[in-house]
Amino acid sequence: MTSLTRKDVEIVASRAGLLNSNSQVTSYQFEPFSKLKNGILGQHQLLRVQISDPTLTSDTHQSFFVKSFSDESMVSGEALDAIIFEETHFYDKVLPVLLETCENQEWLPKCYLVQPEVLVFEDLRSQDLSIRESFPLSEMDIRSALSSLAEFHACSLVVQGQGRKQLTEIFPNAFKEKAYTNDHKFGEMMILGFKTIELMARKLGLDSNLVTGISRRVYESVRPAKDARVPNVICHSDLWKNNLMFDQSQPPKCVLVDFQLLRYASPSIDVGMLLYINSTPEFRRKLECQMIEHYYEALRHAILRSDAEIVVPSYEAIKKDWRKRRIVGMTYACMYLPGLYLKKEKLEVLMNDPKALDKWMYEDRFELISEAIDQDPVYEEKIREIVAELIEEEKRLLRDG
């Protein structure tokens, strides 16, 4: 349960524009955000607030989304401390600096209250934004997500261009690598992830000997780019489908949520993660070049719209960097999708049973994956496609030097 007080709720209501000299908060209550467990890295609730105003004939009701961190999180210790600091620091210190240069601010939710272990946001669900039930995402959805991602990345480039400083200099304690590191439990997850990729490749008759080299390459690729032609930006770093919310317009608006795993790196890391986790190999074979062009044009327009006197990175540099680093996105696909492709009933058990999820994250994923491969030819083919794609990409990079 969150520790918000009445005073906190009044601050939220005021910042949301609900209070004036005549109105007041008459009641508020917290509810579960959904029937099933939600929030692997935090706990989610709905805050419902009632506002009365004597000058109006009826009360105003408003809902807010509350994210809190507690001992019930699926991570603990240094890893939990890292994600709490990252997201609260982002909304409290980093985002205000980014938004000073950002005309379009619709790519993320409004945040009305930041406390050390509690964040209160606008309720996107009440605005008819939702996570897509269908998976993988449609071409239109992916284009919209790439546009929002480009707006986010452009903010980093404009701030850095105006101040002639990298964001790691402006915020030296932020954006520490949390996944590809040996510092805490997230590092254990990645080690297990690569071990699982090796086991999947072996079971499917693919060259599992290449996985060690892939691991070394990915750990190097997520570090900030050293080529001056390739800009580094704040990367979201967790762009799976549950962190992308869409409205019902055509084309849809996409809002990015959950800024907990930020890193400072090439934008190709985010683009690859978004594209490879949320689309199919067939989609990418047909449309990958178009998606990169779409992202680049959205990035360029966002930078130019800022009127900042900075150099827009060239498409050639972005495309070359993409070819070098897209293997990171392929690797994420091989780590995320074997779980997301499980049958619905098995996935729901996994996501709502703390012991099962803890085992999946830190101990053994291959048992469930191997069983699903043996029982479901469709699942086997999906896993084969993404693992084969990763292995072939490593072969290409070895050939190209």
Short mmCIF file of N, CA and C in Angstrom, two decimals, residues 116-254:
data_model
loop_
_atom_site.label_atom_id
_atom_site.label_comp_id
_atom_site.label_asym_id
_atom_site.label_seq_id
_atom_site.Cartn_x
_atom_site.Cartn_y
_atom_site.Cartn_z
N PRO A 116 10.54 9.60 -2.92
CA PRO A 116 11.61 8.60 -3.02
C PRO A 116 11.15 7.22 -3.48
N GLU A 117 9.94 6.79 -3.08
CA GLU A 117 9.49 5.46 -3.48
C GLU A 117 8.07 5.46 -4.03
N VAL A 118 7.56 6.62 -4.43
CA VAL A 118 6.21 6.72 -4.98
C VAL A 118 6.20 7.74 -6.12
N LEU A 119 5.55 7.39 -7.23
CA LEU A 119 5.34 8.30 -8.34
C LEU A 119 3.84 8.31 -8.66
N VAL A 120 3.29 9.50 -8.94
CA VAL A 120 1.88 9.63 -9.29
C VAL A 120 1.78 10.26 -10.67
N PHE A 121 1.09 9.57 -11.57
CA PHE A 121 0.97 9.99 -12.96
C PHE A 121 -0.49 10.23 -13.33
N GLU A 122 -0.69 10.89 -14.47
CA GLU A 122 -2.02 10.92 -15.05
C GLU A 122 -2.43 9.49 -15.38
N ASP A 123 -3.70 9.24 -15.35
CA ASP A 123 -4.23 7.92 -15.64
C ASP A 123 -4.49 7.81 -17.15
N LEU A 124 -3.56 7.24 -17.87
CA LEU A 124 -3.67 7.13 -19.32
C LEU A 124 -4.85 6.27 -19.72
N ARG A 125 -5.18 5.30 -18.90
CA ARG A 125 -6.30 4.41 -19.23
C ARG A 125 -7.61 5.17 -19.30
N SER A 126 -7.77 6.22 -18.48
CA SER A 126 -8.99 7.01 -18.51
C SER A 126 -9.07 7.87 -19.77
N GLN A 127 -7.94 8.00 -20.49
CA GLN A 127 -7.90 8.74 -21.74
C GLN A 127 -7.96 7.80 -22.94
N ASP A 128 -8.40 6.57 -22.70
CA ASP A 128 -8.54 5.55 -23.74
C ASP A 128 -7.21 5.13 -24.35
N LEU A 129 -6.13 5.25 -23.60
CA LEU A 129 -4.87 4.65 -24.01
C LEU A 129 -4.74 3.30 -23.33
N SER A 130 -4.18 2.34 -24.04
CA SER A 130 -4.07 1.00 -23.49
C SER A 130 -2.92 0.26 -24.15
N ILE A 131 -2.55 -0.83 -23.51
CA ILE A 131 -1.57 -1.75 -24.09
C ILE A 131 -2.28 -2.59 -25.15
N ARG A 132 -1.65 -2.82 -26.26
CA ARG A 132 -2.26 -3.63 -27.31
C ARG A 132 -2.38 -5.08 -26.86
N GLU A 133 -3.57 -5.64 -27.01
CA GLU A 133 -3.77 -7.05 -26.72
C GLU A 133 -3.15 -7.91 -27.81
N SER A 134 -3.22 -7.44 -29.05
CA SER A 134 -2.66 -8.19 -30.17
C SER A 134 -1.13 -8.11 -30.14
N PHE A 135 -0.51 -9.19 -30.53
CA PHE A 135 0.94 -9.25 -30.55
C PHE A 135 1.37 -10.24 -31.62
N PRO A 136 2.34 -9.87 -32.45
CA PRO A 136 3.15 -8.65 -32.47
C PRO A 136 2.36 -7.42 -32.89
N LEU A 137 3.00 -6.25 -32.80
CA LEU A 137 2.33 -5.00 -33.13
C LEU A 137 2.18 -4.85 -34.63
N SER A 138 1.20 -4.05 -35.02
CA SER A 138 0.97 -3.77 -36.44
C SER A 138 2.02 -2.79 -36.95
N GLU A 139 2.11 -2.66 -38.27
CA GLU A 139 3.03 -1.68 -38.85
C GLU A 139 2.71 -0.27 -38.39
N MET A 140 1.44 0.07 -38.32
CA MET A 140 1.04 1.41 -37.90
C MET A 140 1.47 1.67 -36.45
N ASP A 141 1.28 0.68 -35.59
CA ASP A 141 1.67 0.84 -34.19
C ASP A 141 3.19 1.00 -34.06
N ILE A 142 3.94 0.22 -34.80
CA ILE A 142 5.40 0.32 -34.72
C ILE A 142 5.88 1.67 -35.22
N ARG A 143 5.28 2.16 -36.28
CA ARG A 143 5.64 3.50 -36.77
C ARG A 143 5.36 4.55 -35.70
N SER A 144 4.21 4.44 -35.04
CA SER A 144 3.87 5.41 -34.00
C SER A 144 4.83 5.32 -32.82
N ALA A 145 5.19 4.10 -32.43
CA ALA A 145 6.13 3.93 -31.33
C ALA A 145 7.50 4.49 -31.69
N LEU A 146 7.94 4.26 -32.92
CA LEU A 146 9.23 4.81 -33.37
C LEU A 146 9.20 6.34 -33.39
N SER A 147 8.06 6.92 -33.75
CA SER A 147 7.94 8.38 -33.74
C SER A 147 8.07 8.93 -32.32
N SER A 148 7.42 8.29 -31.36
CA SER A 148 7.52 8.73 -29.97
C SER A 148 8.94 8.54 -29.44
N LEU A 149 9.56 7.44 -29.81
CA LEU A 149 10.94 7.20 -29.40
C LEU A 149 11.87 8.27 -29.97
N ALA A 150 11.63 8.65 -31.22
CA ALA A 150 12.45 9.70 -31.84
C ALA A 150 12.29 11.04 -31.11
N GLU A 151 11.07 11.36 -30.69
CA GLU A 151 10.84 12.59 -29.92
C GLU A 151 11.65 12.56 -28.62
N PHE A 152 11.64 11.42 -27.95
CA PHE A 152 12.40 11.25 -26.71
C PHE A 152 13.89 11.44 -26.96
N HIS A 153 14.41 10.76 -27.97
CA HIS A 153 15.83 10.85 -28.28
C HIS A 153 16.24 12.26 -28.70
N ALA A 154 15.36 12.92 -29.44
CA ALA A 154 15.69 14.27 -29.91
C ALA A 154 15.91 15.23 -28.75
N CYS A 155 15.16 15.05 -27.66
CA CYS A 155 15.35 15.90 -26.49
C CYS A 155 16.78 15.81 -25.98
N SER A 156 17.33 14.60 -25.93
CA SER A 156 18.71 14.43 -25.49
C SER A 156 19.67 15.18 -26.40
N LEU A 157 19.46 15.06 -27.70
CA LEU A 157 20.38 15.67 -28.66
C LEU A 157 20.32 17.18 -28.60
N VAL A 158 19.13 17.73 -28.41
CA VAL A 158 19.00 19.19 -28.35
C VAL A 158 19.65 19.73 -27.08
N VAL A 159 19.40 19.09 -25.94
CA VAL A 159 20.01 19.54 -24.68
C VAL A 159 21.53 19.49 -24.78
N GLN A 160 22.05 18.40 -25.32
CA GLN A 160 23.50 18.26 -25.44
C GLN A 160 24.07 19.27 -26.44
N GLY A 161 23.33 19.51 -27.52
CA GLY A 161 23.81 20.45 -28.52
C GLY A 161 23.84 21.88 -28.01
N GLN A 162 22.83 22.23 -27.23
CA GLN A 162 22.77 23.59 -26.70
C GLN A 162 23.82 23.84 -25.63
N GLY A 163 24.03 22.84 -24.77
CA GLY A 163 24.96 23.04 -23.65
C GLY A 163 26.37 22.59 -23.95
N ARG A 164 26.56 21.94 -25.12
CA ARG A 164 27.87 21.40 -25.49
C ARG A 164 28.40 20.45 -24.42
N LYS A 165 27.48 19.76 -23.73
CA LYS A 165 27.86 18.78 -22.73
C LYS A 165 27.05 17.51 -22.93
N GLN A 166 27.66 16.38 -22.67
CA GLN A 166 26.92 15.14 -22.69
C GLN A 166 26.04 15.06 -21.45
N LEU A 167 24.93 14.34 -21.58
CA LEU A 167 24.01 14.24 -20.44
C LEU A 167 24.63 13.51 -19.26
N THR A 168 25.62 12.68 -19.51
CA THR A 168 26.31 12.03 -18.41
C THR A 168 27.17 13.02 -17.62
N GLU A 169 27.54 14.12 -18.24
CA GLU A 169 28.24 15.18 -17.50
C GLU A 169 27.24 16.03 -16.71
N ILE A 170 26.08 16.28 -17.29
CA ILE A 170 25.07 17.09 -16.61
C ILE A 170 24.47 16.32 -15.43
N PHE A 171 24.27 15.01 -15.62
CA PHE A 171 23.70 14.16 -14.57
C PHE A 171 24.64 12.97 -14.33
N PRO A 172 25.73 13.19 -13.62
CA PRO A 172 26.77 12.16 -13.50
C PRO A 172 26.35 10.90 -12.75
N ASN A 173 25.29 10.96 -11.97
CA ASN A 173 24.87 9.79 -11.20
C ASN A 173 23.77 8.98 -11.88
N ALA A 174 23.34 9.43 -13.05
CA ALA A 174 22.22 8.78 -13.73
C ALA A 174 22.70 7.86 -14.86
N PHE A 175 21.78 7.06 -15.37
CA PHE A 175 21.96 6.25 -16.57
C PHE A 175 23.03 5.17 -16.43
N LYS A 176 23.25 4.69 -15.22
CA LYS A 176 24.22 3.62 -15.03
C LYS A 176 23.68 2.34 -15.66
N GLU A 177 24.56 1.57 -16.27
CA GLU A 177 24.14 0.31 -16.88
C GLU A 177 23.60 -0.64 -15.81
N LYS A 178 22.39 -1.14 -16.03
CA LYS A 178 21.75 -1.99 -15.03
C LYS A 178 21.55 -3.43 -15.50
N ALA A 179 21.62 -3.66 -16.80
CA ALA A 179 21.40 -5.01 -17.32
C ALA A 179 22.74 -5.71 -17.61
N TYR A 180 23.54 -5.12 -18.49
CA TYR A 180 24.79 -5.75 -18.89
C TYR A 180 25.91 -5.35 -17.94
N THR A 181 25.81 -5.86 -16.72
CA THR A 181 26.75 -5.53 -15.66
C THR A 181 26.78 -6.68 -14.67
N ASN A 182 27.80 -6.77 -13.89
CA ASN A 182 27.89 -7.80 -12.85
C ASN A 182 27.63 -7.23 -11.47
N ASP A 183 27.07 -6.01 -11.40
CA ASP A 183 26.94 -5.32 -10.13
C ASP A 183 25.79 -5.83 -9.26
N HIS A 184 24.72 -6.34 -9.89
CA HIS A 184 23.57 -6.75 -9.10
C HIS A 184 22.74 -7.78 -9.85
N LYS A 185 21.53 -8.04 -9.39
CA LYS A 185 20.76 -9.17 -9.91
C LYS A 185 20.34 -9.02 -11.37
N PHE A 186 20.26 -7.80 -11.87
CA PHE A 186 19.96 -7.66 -13.29
C PHE A 186 21.05 -8.31 -14.12
N GLY A 187 22.29 -8.21 -13.64
CA GLY A 187 23.39 -8.87 -14.33
C GLY A 187 23.21 -10.38 -14.36
N GLU A 188 22.70 -10.94 -13.27
CA GLU A 188 22.43 -12.38 -13.22
C GLU A 188 21.37 -12.76 -14.26
N MET A 189 20.38 -11.89 -14.45
CA MET A 189 19.33 -12.16 -15.44
C MET A 189 19.92 -12.26 -16.84
N MET A 190 20.87 -11.38 -17.17
CA MET A 190 21.44 -11.39 -18.51
C MET A 190 22.33 -12.61 -18.71
N ILE A 191 23.08 -12.99 -17.68
CA ILE A 191 23.90 -14.20 -17.79
C ILE A 191 23.01 -15.41 -18.06
N LEU A 192 21.91 -15.50 -17.31
CA LEU A 192 20.96 -16.59 -17.53
C LEU A 192 20.35 -16.49 -18.92
N GLY A 193 20.08 -15.26 -19.37
CA GLY A 193 19.51 -15.07 -20.70
C GLY A 193 20.40 -15.63 -21.79
N PHE A 194 21.69 -15.35 -21.73
CA PHE A 194 22.61 -15.87 -22.75
C PHE A 194 22.76 -17.38 -22.64
N LYS A 195 22.76 -17.91 -21.41
CA LYS A 195 22.81 -19.35 -21.25
C LYS A 195 21.59 -20.00 -21.87
N THR A 196 20.43 -19.37 -21.72
CA THR A 196 19.20 -19.91 -22.29
C THR A 196 19.24 -19.86 -23.82
N ILE A 197 19.77 -18.77 -24.38
CA ILE A 197 19.92 -18.69 -25.84
C ILE A 197 20.80 -19.83 -26.35
N GLU A 198 21.88 -20.10 -25.63
CA GLU A 198 22.78 -21.20 -26.02
C GLU A 198 22.04 -22.54 -26.00
N LEU A 199 21.24 -22.76 -24.96
CA LEU A 199 20.50 -24.02 -24.85
C LEU A 199 19.43 -24.12 -25.93
N MET A 200 18.76 -23.01 -26.24
CA MET A 200 17.75 -23.03 -27.31
C MET A 200 18.40 -23.34 -28.65
N ALA A 201 19.54 -22.70 -28.92
CA ALA A 201 20.24 -22.95 -30.18
C ALA A 201 20.65 -24.41 -30.30
N ARG A 202 21.16 -24.97 -29.22
CA ARG A 202 21.59 -26.37 -29.24
C ARG A 202 20.40 -27.30 -29.48
N LYS A 203 19.29 -27.04 -28.81
CA LYS A 203 18.11 -27.89 -28.97
C LYS A 203 17.56 -27.82 -30.40
N LEU A 204 17.68 -26.65 -31.00
CA LEU A 204 17.13 -26.45 -32.35
C LEU A 204 18.13 -26.80 -33.45
N GLY A 205 19.30 -27.29 -33.08
CA GLY A 205 20.29 -27.69 -34.07
C GLY A 205 21.02 -26.53 -34.72
N LEU A 206 21.06 -25.38 -34.03
CA LEU A 206 21.76 -24.21 -34.54
C LEU A 206 23.14 -24.10 -33.88
N ASP A 207 23.98 -23.23 -34.39
CA ASP A 207 25.37 -23.14 -33.92
C ASP A 207 25.43 -22.44 -32.57
N SER A 208 25.33 -23.21 -31.50
CA SER A 208 25.35 -22.64 -30.15
C SER A 208 26.73 -22.12 -29.76
N ASN A 209 27.77 -22.53 -30.47
CA ASN A 209 29.13 -22.07 -30.14
C ASN A 209 29.32 -20.58 -30.36
N LEU A 210 28.44 -19.95 -31.13
CA LEU A 210 28.56 -18.52 -31.42
C LEU A 210 28.01 -17.64 -30.30
N VAL A 211 27.29 -18.23 -29.34
CA VAL A 211 26.60 -17.42 -28.34
C VAL A 211 27.58 -16.69 -27.43
N THR A 212 28.71 -17.31 -27.11
CA THR A 212 29.71 -16.63 -26.28
C THR A 212 30.20 -15.37 -26.95
N GLY A 213 30.47 -15.43 -28.24
CA GLY A 213 30.90 -14.25 -28.98
C GLY A 213 29.81 -13.20 -29.07
N ILE A 214 28.57 -13.64 -29.22
CA ILE A 214 27.43 -12.71 -29.24
C ILE A 214 27.36 -11.96 -27.92
N SER A 215 27.52 -12.67 -26.83
CA SER A 215 27.49 -12.04 -25.50
C SER A 215 28.54 -10.95 -25.38
N ARG A 216 29.77 -11.25 -25.78
CA ARG A 216 30.84 -10.24 -25.69
C ARG A 216 30.50 -9.04 -26.56
N ARG A 217 29.98 -9.29 -27.75
CA ARG A 217 29.66 -8.20 -28.68
C ARG A 217 28.56 -7.31 -28.11
N VAL A 218 27.54 -7.91 -27.52
CA VAL A 218 26.42 -7.14 -26.99
C VAL A 218 26.85 -6.30 -25.79
N TYR A 219 27.63 -6.89 -24.91
CA TYR A 219 28.11 -6.12 -23.74
C TYR A 219 28.90 -4.89 -24.19
N GLU A 220 29.63 -5.01 -25.27
CA GLU A 220 30.38 -3.86 -25.80
C GLU A 220 29.46 -2.88 -26.51
N SER A 221 28.45 -3.39 -27.22
CA SER A 221 27.58 -2.54 -28.04
C SER A 221 26.69 -1.63 -27.22
N VAL A 222 26.32 -2.02 -26.00
CA VAL A 222 25.42 -1.18 -25.20
C VAL A 222 26.17 -0.04 -24.51
N ARG A 223 27.49 -0.02 -24.60
CA ARG A 223 28.24 1.10 -24.05
C ARG A 223 28.08 2.32 -24.96
N PRO A 224 28.30 3.53 -24.45
CA PRO A 224 28.16 4.72 -25.30
C PRO A 224 29.02 4.63 -26.55
N ALA A 225 28.46 5.06 -27.67
CA ALA A 225 29.20 5.05 -28.94
C ALA A 225 30.37 6.02 -28.87
N LYS A 226 31.50 5.60 -29.44
CA LYS A 226 32.70 6.43 -29.43
C LYS A 226 32.87 7.23 -30.72
N ASP A 227 32.16 6.84 -31.77
CA ASP A 227 32.22 7.54 -33.05
C ASP A 227 31.50 8.87 -32.93
N ALA A 228 32.20 9.97 -33.18
CA ALA A 228 31.61 11.30 -33.03
C ALA A 228 30.42 11.51 -33.96
N ARG A 229 30.35 10.74 -35.04
CA ARG A 229 29.23 10.89 -36.00
C ARG A 229 27.95 10.26 -35.47
N VAL A 230 28.07 9.43 -34.43
CA VAL A 230 26.91 8.75 -33.86
C VAL A 230 26.61 9.36 -32.50
N PRO A 231 25.47 10.01 -32.33
CA PRO A 231 25.15 10.65 -31.05
C PRO A 231 24.71 9.62 -30.02
N ASN A 232 25.03 9.88 -28.76
CA ASN A 232 24.48 9.09 -27.67
C ASN A 232 23.29 9.82 -27.07
N VAL A 233 22.32 9.06 -26.62
CA VAL A 233 21.09 9.63 -26.07
C VAL A 233 20.70 8.86 -24.82
N ILE A 234 19.74 9.38 -24.07
CA ILE A 234 19.13 8.58 -23.01
C ILE A 234 18.25 7.53 -23.69
N CYS A 235 18.54 6.28 -23.45
CA CYS A 235 17.76 5.18 -24.01
C CYS A 235 16.75 4.68 -22.97
N HIS A 236 15.56 4.37 -23.42
CA HIS A 236 14.52 3.83 -22.55
C HIS A 236 14.92 2.45 -22.03
N SER A 237 15.34 1.57 -22.94
CA SER A 237 15.94 0.27 -22.62
C SER A 237 14.97 -0.80 -22.10
N ASP A 238 13.67 -0.58 -22.22
CA ASP A 238 12.71 -1.62 -21.81
C ASP A 238 11.46 -1.53 -22.67
N LEU A 239 11.65 -1.55 -23.98
CA LEU A 239 10.57 -1.25 -24.92
C LEU A 239 9.83 -2.49 -25.38
N TRP A 240 9.35 -3.28 -24.41
CA TRP A 240 8.47 -4.38 -24.78
C TRP A 240 7.03 -3.87 -24.77
N LYS A 241 6.10 -4.69 -25.22
CA LYS A 241 4.76 -4.22 -25.51
C LYS A 241 4.04 -3.60 -24.31
N ASN A 242 4.30 -4.06 -23.10
CA ASN A 242 3.59 -3.52 -21.93
C ASN A 242 4.06 -2.12 -21.54
N ASN A 243 5.13 -1.64 -22.15
CA ASN A 243 5.60 -0.28 -21.89
C ASN A 243 5.30 0.67 -23.04
N LEU A 244 4.38 0.25 -23.92
CA LEU A 244 3.93 1.07 -25.04
C LEU A 244 2.41 1.16 -24.97
N MET A 245 1.87 2.35 -24.81
CA MET A 245 0.42 2.52 -24.73
C MET A 245 -0.07 3.33 -25.92
N PHE A 246 -1.19 2.92 -26.50
CA PHE A 246 -1.71 3.53 -27.71
C PHE A 246 -3.15 3.99 -27.50
N ASP A 247 -3.51 5.09 -28.19
CA ASP A 247 -4.92 5.47 -28.21
C ASP A 247 -5.58 4.87 -29.44
N GLN A 248 -6.82 5.26 -29.70
CA GLN A 248 -7.59 4.63 -30.78
C GLN A 248 -7.62 5.46 -32.05
N SER A 249 -6.83 6.52 -32.11
CA SER A 249 -6.83 7.36 -33.31
C SER A 249 -6.08 6.66 -34.45
N GLN A 250 -6.19 7.22 -35.64
CA GLN A 250 -5.53 6.67 -36.83
C GLN A 250 -4.72 7.76 -37.53
N PRO A 251 -3.39 7.71 -37.50
CA PRO A 251 -2.56 6.73 -36.79
C PRO A 251 -2.63 6.97 -35.29
N PRO A 252 -2.33 5.97 -34.49
CA PRO A 252 -2.48 6.12 -33.05
C PRO A 252 -1.36 6.96 -32.43
N LYS A 253 -1.68 7.59 -31.30
CA LYS A 253 -0.63 8.20 -30.49
C LYS A 253 -0.03 7.11 -29.63
N CYS A 254 1.28 7.11 -29.46
CA CYS A 254 1.96 6.15 -28.61
C CYS A 254 2.63 6.88 -27.46
#
